[in-house]
Amino acid sequence: MIPAPSELLPALQVLDKWAMQSNAYLREAQWFNNGYITKFDEYLENALLSVGAPLLLGLSHPMIQQRISKEEIDLIPADANLLRWASITFCLYDDMATSKAEQQCGDVPQSIQCYMHETGSSEKVAANHIRDLISDGWKELNAECLKPTILCQSITWECSYHVTIFQLGMSWDLPPRS
């Protein structure tokens, strides 16, 4: 059965999110090819997009809940606090769980390596710093979910939901706090 145009609308509305994520991947590929190790903040700014939270939210919301309107999609800019904290927390969980394996495969430096390179700190200190940022990210994300917003409540809770699911899925790989 061929879907009606209205059924395709949610996917069409997130094309700009695909483009933003693709550009973030391209930036990471350029860093890799040039052997460039970013500053920690520069890494996080790109990770806000490369982690895929804007795209994931834009695609999953209409499929999980009700149809999302173009107006709602437009209300979720890539720099919105809600999406920002969900993306940062998601990204840092991923980095804590997969950083060593990705480094062995020759991937670009992750948040831990960027922090170590910028500050000259040990891996242990960097990992503890990342854990603190994850904790701060959860506090900020929860605060954002409780704020009155013009976004429908299901969008705000989905941001938290996706991070929670990712956390649970990756938690067995997290090294213990030192």
PDB file of C-alpha atoms in Angstrom:
ATOM      1  CA  MET A   1       0.000   0.000   0.000  1.00  0.00           C
ATOM      2  CA  ILE A   2       1.320   3.432  -0.914  1.00  0.00           C
ATOM      3  CA  PRO A   3       1.229   5.871   2.024  1.00  0.00           C
ATOM      4  CA  ALA A   4      -0.844   9.003   1.725  1.00  0.00           C
ATOM      5  CA  PRO A   5       1.102  12.289   1.539  1.00  0.00           C
ATOM      6  CA  SER A   6      -0.119  13.188   5.033  1.00  0.00           C
ATOM      7  CA  GLU A   7       1.524  10.014   6.373  1.00  0.00           C
ATOM      8  CA  LEU A   8       4.856  11.062   4.851  1.00  0.00           C
ATOM      9  CA  LEU A   9       4.686  14.610   6.208  1.00  0.00           C
ATOM     10  CA  PRO A  10       6.516  13.910   9.499  1.00  0.00           C
ATOM     11  CA  ALA A  11       9.517  12.502   7.637  1.00  0.00           C
ATOM     12  CA  LEU A  12       9.514  15.360   5.157  1.00  0.00           C
ATOM     13  CA  GLN A  13       9.421  17.863   8.020  1.00  0.00           C
ATOM     14  CA  VAL A  14      12.716  16.625   9.433  1.00  0.00           C
ATOM     15  CA  LEU A  15      14.801  16.846   6.265  1.00  0.00           C
ATOM     16  CA  ASP A  16      16.654  19.833   7.718  1.00  0.00           C
ATOM     17  CA  LYS A  17      17.519  17.676  10.743  1.00  0.00           C
ATOM     18  CA  TRP A  18      19.026  15.081   8.382  1.00  0.00           C
ATOM     19  CA  ALA A  19      21.086  17.821   6.742  1.00  0.00           C
ATOM     20  CA  MET A  20      22.319  19.157  10.099  1.00  0.00           C
ATOM     21  CA  GLN A  21      23.317  15.674  11.238  1.00  0.00           C
ATOM     22  CA  SER A  22      25.057  14.943   7.933  1.00  0.00           C
ATOM     23  CA  ASN A  23      27.029  18.178   8.216  1.00  0.00           C
ATOM     24  CA  ALA A  24      28.070  17.227  11.760  1.00  0.00           C
ATOM     25  CA  TYR A  25      29.296  13.848  10.479  1.00  0.00           C
ATOM     26  CA  LEU A  26      31.182  15.608   7.693  1.00  0.00           C
ATOM     27  CA  ARG A  27      32.850  17.889  10.248  1.00  0.00           C
ATOM     28  CA  GLU A  28      33.951  14.834  12.267  1.00  0.00           C
ATOM     29  CA  ALA A  29      35.317  13.210   9.102  1.00  0.00           C
ATOM     30  CA  GLN A  30      37.317  16.360   8.356  1.00  0.00           C
ATOM     31  CA  TRP A  31      38.717  16.356  11.895  1.00  0.00           C
ATOM     32  CA  PHE A  32      39.684  12.710  11.494  1.00  0.00           C
ATOM     33  CA  ASN A  33      41.327  13.196   8.090  1.00  0.00           C
ATOM     34  CA  ASN A  34      43.277  16.210   9.352  1.00  0.00           C
ATOM     35  CA  GLY A  35      44.290  14.545  12.633  1.00  0.00           C
ATOM     36  CA  TYR A  36      42.638  17.430  14.463  1.00  0.00           C
ATOM     37  CA  ILE A  37      41.777  17.045  18.151  1.00  0.00           C
ATOM     38  CA  THR A  38      39.061  19.527  19.016  1.00  0.00           C
ATOM     39  CA  LYS A  39      38.704  21.544  22.153  1.00  0.00           C
ATOM     40  CA  PHE A  40      36.182  19.982  24.522  1.00  0.00           C
ATOM     41  CA  ASP A  41      33.512  22.663  23.956  1.00  0.00           C
ATOM     42  CA  GLU A  42      33.955  22.459  20.179  1.00  0.00           C
ATOM     43  CA  TYR A  43      33.468  18.696  20.352  1.00  0.00           C
ATOM     44  CA  LEU A  44      30.264  19.083  22.399  1.00  0.00           C
ATOM     45  CA  GLU A  45      28.825  21.726  20.061  1.00  0.00           C
ATOM     46  CA  ASN A  46      29.207  19.388  17.091  1.00  0.00           C
ATOM     47  CA  ALA A  47      27.999  16.425  19.143  1.00  0.00           C
ATOM     48  CA  LEU A  48      24.716  18.240  19.788  1.00  0.00           C
ATOM     49  CA  LEU A  49      23.922  17.399  16.178  1.00  0.00           C
ATOM     50  CA  SER A  50      26.011  14.309  15.445  1.00  0.00           C
ATOM     51  CA  VAL A  51      24.478  12.388  18.348  1.00  0.00           C
ATOM     52  CA  GLY A  52      21.207  12.536  16.434  1.00  0.00           C
ATOM     53  CA  ALA A  53      18.799  13.752  19.120  1.00  0.00           C
ATOM     54  CA  PRO A  54      17.153  16.426  16.927  1.00  0.00           C
ATOM     55  CA  LEU A  55      16.639  13.844  14.196  1.00  0.00           C
ATOM     56  CA  LEU A  56      15.550  11.076  16.560  1.00  0.00           C
ATOM     57  CA  LEU A  57      13.000  13.294  18.250  1.00  0.00           C
ATOM     58  CA  GLY A  58      11.683  14.611  14.963  1.00  0.00           C
ATOM     59  CA  LEU A  59      11.236  11.122  13.554  1.00  0.00           C
ATOM     60  CA  SER A  60      10.069   9.213  16.610  1.00  0.00           C
ATOM     61  CA  HIS A  61       7.525  11.624  18.035  1.00  0.00           C
ATOM     62  CA  PRO A  62       4.945  11.299  15.260  1.00  0.00           C
ATOM     63  CA  MET A  63       5.365   7.549  15.193  1.00  0.00           C
ATOM     64  CA  ILE A  64       5.116   7.049  18.955  1.00  0.00           C
ATOM     65  CA  GLN A  65       2.505   9.623  19.878  1.00  0.00           C
ATOM     66  CA  GLN A  66       0.237  11.747  17.769  1.00  0.00           C
ATOM     67  CA  ARG A  67       1.117  13.460  14.530  1.00  0.00           C
ATOM     68  CA  ILE A  68       3.513  16.332  15.049  1.00  0.00           C
ATOM     69  CA  SER A  69       2.714  19.567  13.304  1.00  0.00           C
ATOM     70  CA  LYS A  70       5.182  21.591  11.273  1.00  0.00           C
ATOM     71  CA  GLU A  71       4.779  24.327  13.872  1.00  0.00           C
ATOM     72  CA  GLU A  72       5.921  21.954  16.630  1.00  0.00           C
ATOM     73  CA  ILE A  73       8.934  20.847  14.577  1.00  0.00           C
ATOM     74  CA  ASP A  74       9.822  24.502  14.024  1.00  0.00           C
ATOM     75  CA  LEU A  75       9.626  25.125  17.787  1.00  0.00           C
ATOM     76  CA  ILE A  76      12.460  22.671  18.402  1.00  0.00           C
ATOM     77  CA  PRO A  77      15.554  24.505  17.192  1.00  0.00           C
ATOM     78  CA  ALA A  78      18.870  22.684  17.504  1.00  0.00           C
ATOM     79  CA  ASP A  79      19.928  25.042  20.296  1.00  0.00           C
ATOM     80  CA  ALA A  80      16.793  24.748  22.457  1.00  0.00           C
ATOM     81  CA  ASN A  81      17.744  24.008  26.082  1.00  0.00           C
ATOM     82  CA  LEU A  82      15.598  20.890  26.229  1.00  0.00           C
ATOM     83  CA  LEU A  83      17.172  19.372  23.153  1.00  0.00           C
ATOM     84  CA  ARG A  84      20.611  20.685  24.097  1.00  0.00           C
ATOM     85  CA  TRP A  85      20.641  18.923  27.474  1.00  0.00           C
ATOM     86  CA  ALA A  86      19.154  15.732  26.041  1.00  0.00           C
ATOM     87  CA  SER A  87      21.824  15.719  23.319  1.00  0.00           C
ATOM     88  CA  ILE A  88      24.717  16.447  25.675  1.00  0.00           C
ATOM     89  CA  THR A  89      23.637  13.797  28.169  1.00  0.00           C
ATOM     90  CA  PHE A  90      23.020  11.256  25.398  1.00  0.00           C
ATOM     91  CA  CYS A  91      26.411  12.020  23.822  1.00  0.00           C
ATOM     92  CA  LEU A  92      28.355  11.795  27.081  1.00  0.00           C
ATOM     93  CA  TYR A  93      26.738   8.454  27.980  1.00  0.00           C
ATOM     94  CA  ASP A  94      27.716   7.155  24.561  1.00  0.00           C
ATOM     95  CA  ASP A  95      31.274   8.408  24.930  1.00  0.00           C
ATOM     96  CA  MET A  96      31.690   6.863  28.380  1.00  0.00           C
ATOM     97  CA  ALA A  97      30.435   3.511  27.129  1.00  0.00           C
ATOM     98  CA  THR A  98      32.142   3.315  23.746  1.00  0.00           C
ATOM     99  CA  SER A  99      35.184   5.580  23.844  1.00  0.00           C
ATOM    100  CA  LYS A 100      37.854   2.907  24.319  1.00  0.00           C
ATOM    101  CA  ALA A 101      36.436   0.638  21.618  1.00  0.00           C
ATOM    102  CA  GLU A 102      36.070   3.543  19.191  1.00  0.00           C
ATOM    103  CA  GLN A 103      39.654   4.639  19.827  1.00  0.00           C
ATOM    104  CA  GLN A 104      40.877   1.102  19.121  1.00  0.00           C
ATOM    105  CA  CYS A 105      39.018   1.255  15.794  1.00  0.00           C
ATOM    106  CA  GLY A 106      40.662   4.593  14.968  1.00  0.00           C
ATOM    107  CA  ASP A 107      37.620   6.837  15.425  1.00  0.00           C
ATOM    108  CA  VAL A 108      37.873  10.577  16.093  1.00  0.00           C
ATOM    109  CA  PRO A 109      38.683  11.530  19.694  1.00  0.00           C
ATOM    110  CA  GLN A 110      35.632  11.443  21.953  1.00  0.00           C
ATOM    111  CA  SER A 111      34.798  13.838  24.789  1.00  0.00           C
ATOM    112  CA  ILE A 112      37.168  12.095  27.200  1.00  0.00           C
ATOM    113  CA  GLN A 113      40.155  12.369  24.860  1.00  0.00           C
ATOM    114  CA  CYS A 114      39.303  15.971  23.951  1.00  0.00           C
ATOM    115  CA  TYR A 115      39.113  16.910  27.636  1.00  0.00           C
ATOM    116  CA  MET A 116      42.389  15.102  28.401  1.00  0.00           C
ATOM    117  CA  HIS A 117      44.130  16.788  25.460  1.00  0.00           C
ATOM    118  CA  GLU A 118      42.857  20.263  26.356  1.00  0.00           C
ATOM    119  CA  THR A 119      43.487  20.094  30.115  1.00  0.00           C
ATOM    120  CA  GLY A 120      46.400  17.677  30.314  1.00  0.00           C
ATOM    121  CA  SER A 121      44.425  15.592  32.806  1.00  0.00           C
ATOM    122  CA  SER A 122      44.519  11.836  33.241  1.00  0.00           C
ATOM    123  CA  GLU A 123      41.869   9.507  31.839  1.00  0.00           C
ATOM    124  CA  LYS A 124      40.564   8.960  35.373  1.00  0.00           C
ATOM    125  CA  VAL A 125      40.128  12.707  35.992  1.00  0.00           C
ATOM    126  CA  ALA A 126      38.544  13.184  32.556  1.00  0.00           C
ATOM    127  CA  ALA A 127      36.113  10.285  33.108  1.00  0.00           C
ATOM    128  CA  ASN A 128      35.060  11.718  36.477  1.00  0.00           C
ATOM    129  CA  HIS A 129      34.535  15.121  34.841  1.00  0.00           C
ATOM    130  CA  ILE A 130      32.323  13.513  32.176  1.00  0.00           C
ATOM    131  CA  ARG A 131      30.301  11.713  34.871  1.00  0.00           C
ATOM    132  CA  ASP A 132      29.787  15.044  36.648  1.00  0.00           C
ATOM    133  CA  LEU A 133      28.594  16.581  33.373  1.00  0.00           C
ATOM    134  CA  ILE A 134      26.171  13.684  32.870  1.00  0.00           C
ATOM    135  CA  SER A 135      24.776  14.303  36.353  1.00  0.00           C
ATOM    136  CA  ASP A 136      24.463  18.027  35.623  1.00  0.00           C
ATOM    137  CA  GLY A 137      22.848  17.211  32.279  1.00  0.00           C
ATOM    138  CA  TRP A 138      20.163  15.120  33.992  1.00  0.00           C
ATOM    139  CA  LYS A 139      19.441  17.948  36.433  1.00  0.00           C
ATOM    140  CA  GLU A 140      19.078  20.435  33.583  1.00  0.00           C
ATOM    141  CA  LEU A 141      17.022  18.030  31.458  1.00  0.00           C
ATOM    142  CA  ASN A 142      14.632  17.332  34.330  1.00  0.00           C
ATOM    143  CA  ALA A 143      14.301  21.060  35.025  1.00  0.00           C
ATOM    144  CA  GLU A 144      13.496  21.691  31.351  1.00  0.00           C
ATOM    145  CA  CYS A 145      10.855  18.941  31.366  1.00  0.00           C
ATOM    146  CA  LEU A 146       9.098  20.605  34.293  1.00  0.00           C
ATOM    147  CA  LYS A 147       9.001  24.109  32.792  1.00  0.00           C
ATOM    148  CA  PRO A 148       5.783  25.352  31.211  1.00  0.00           C
ATOM    149  CA  THR A 149       6.249  25.275  27.457  1.00  0.00           C
ATOM    150  CA  ILE A 150       4.376  25.868  24.248  1.00  0.00           C
ATOM    151  CA  LEU A 151       5.595  22.468  23.068  1.00  0.00           C
ATOM    152  CA  CYS A 152       3.253  19.618  23.742  1.00  0.00           C
ATOM    153  CA  GLN A 153       4.224  17.760  26.912  1.00  0.00           C
ATOM    154  CA  SER A 154       4.873  14.527  25.066  1.00  0.00           C
ATOM    155  CA  ILE A 155       7.780  16.158  23.202  1.00  0.00           C
ATOM    156  CA  THR A 156       9.436  17.266  26.434  1.00  0.00           C
ATOM    157  CA  TRP A 157       9.049  13.841  27.991  1.00  0.00           C
ATOM    158  CA  GLU A 158      10.329  12.099  24.866  1.00  0.00           C
ATOM    159  CA  CYS A 159      13.615  13.966  25.175  1.00  0.00           C
ATOM    160  CA  SER A 160      14.028  12.514  28.658  1.00  0.00           C
ATOM    161  CA  TYR A 161      12.727   9.108  27.554  1.00  0.00           C
ATOM    162  CA  HIS A 162      15.309   8.702  24.781  1.00  0.00           C
ATOM    163  CA  VAL A 163      18.186   9.552  27.119  1.00  0.00           C
ATOM    164  CA  THR A 164      16.845   7.129  29.749  1.00  0.00           C
ATOM    165  CA  ILE A 165      16.557   4.281  27.249  1.00  0.00           C
ATOM    166  CA  PHE A 166      20.053   4.962  25.986  1.00  0.00           C
ATOM    167  CA  GLN A 167      21.407   5.114  29.543  1.00  0.00           C
ATOM    168  CA  LEU A 168      19.852   1.763  30.413  1.00  0.00           C
ATOM    169  CA  GLY A 169      21.129   0.188  27.231  1.00  0.00           C
ATOM    170  CA  MET A 170      24.683   1.412  27.709  1.00  0.00           C
ATOM    171  CA  SER A 171      24.992   1.217  31.496  1.00  0.00           C
ATOM    172  CA  TRP A 172      26.656  -2.193  31.587  1.00  0.00           C
ATOM    173  CA  ASP A 173      29.607  -0.726  29.684  1.00  0.00           C
ATOM    174  CA  LEU A 174      30.180   2.244  31.974  1.00  0.00           C
ATOM    175  CA  PRO A 175      33.333   1.939  34.033  1.00  0.00           C
ATOM    176  CA  PRO A 176      32.780   2.555  37.752  1.00  0.00           C
ATOM    177  CA  ARG A 177      33.499   5.973  39.215  1.00  0.00           C
ATOM    178  CA  SER A 178      37.062   6.151  40.486  1.00  0.00           C
TER     179      SER A 178
END
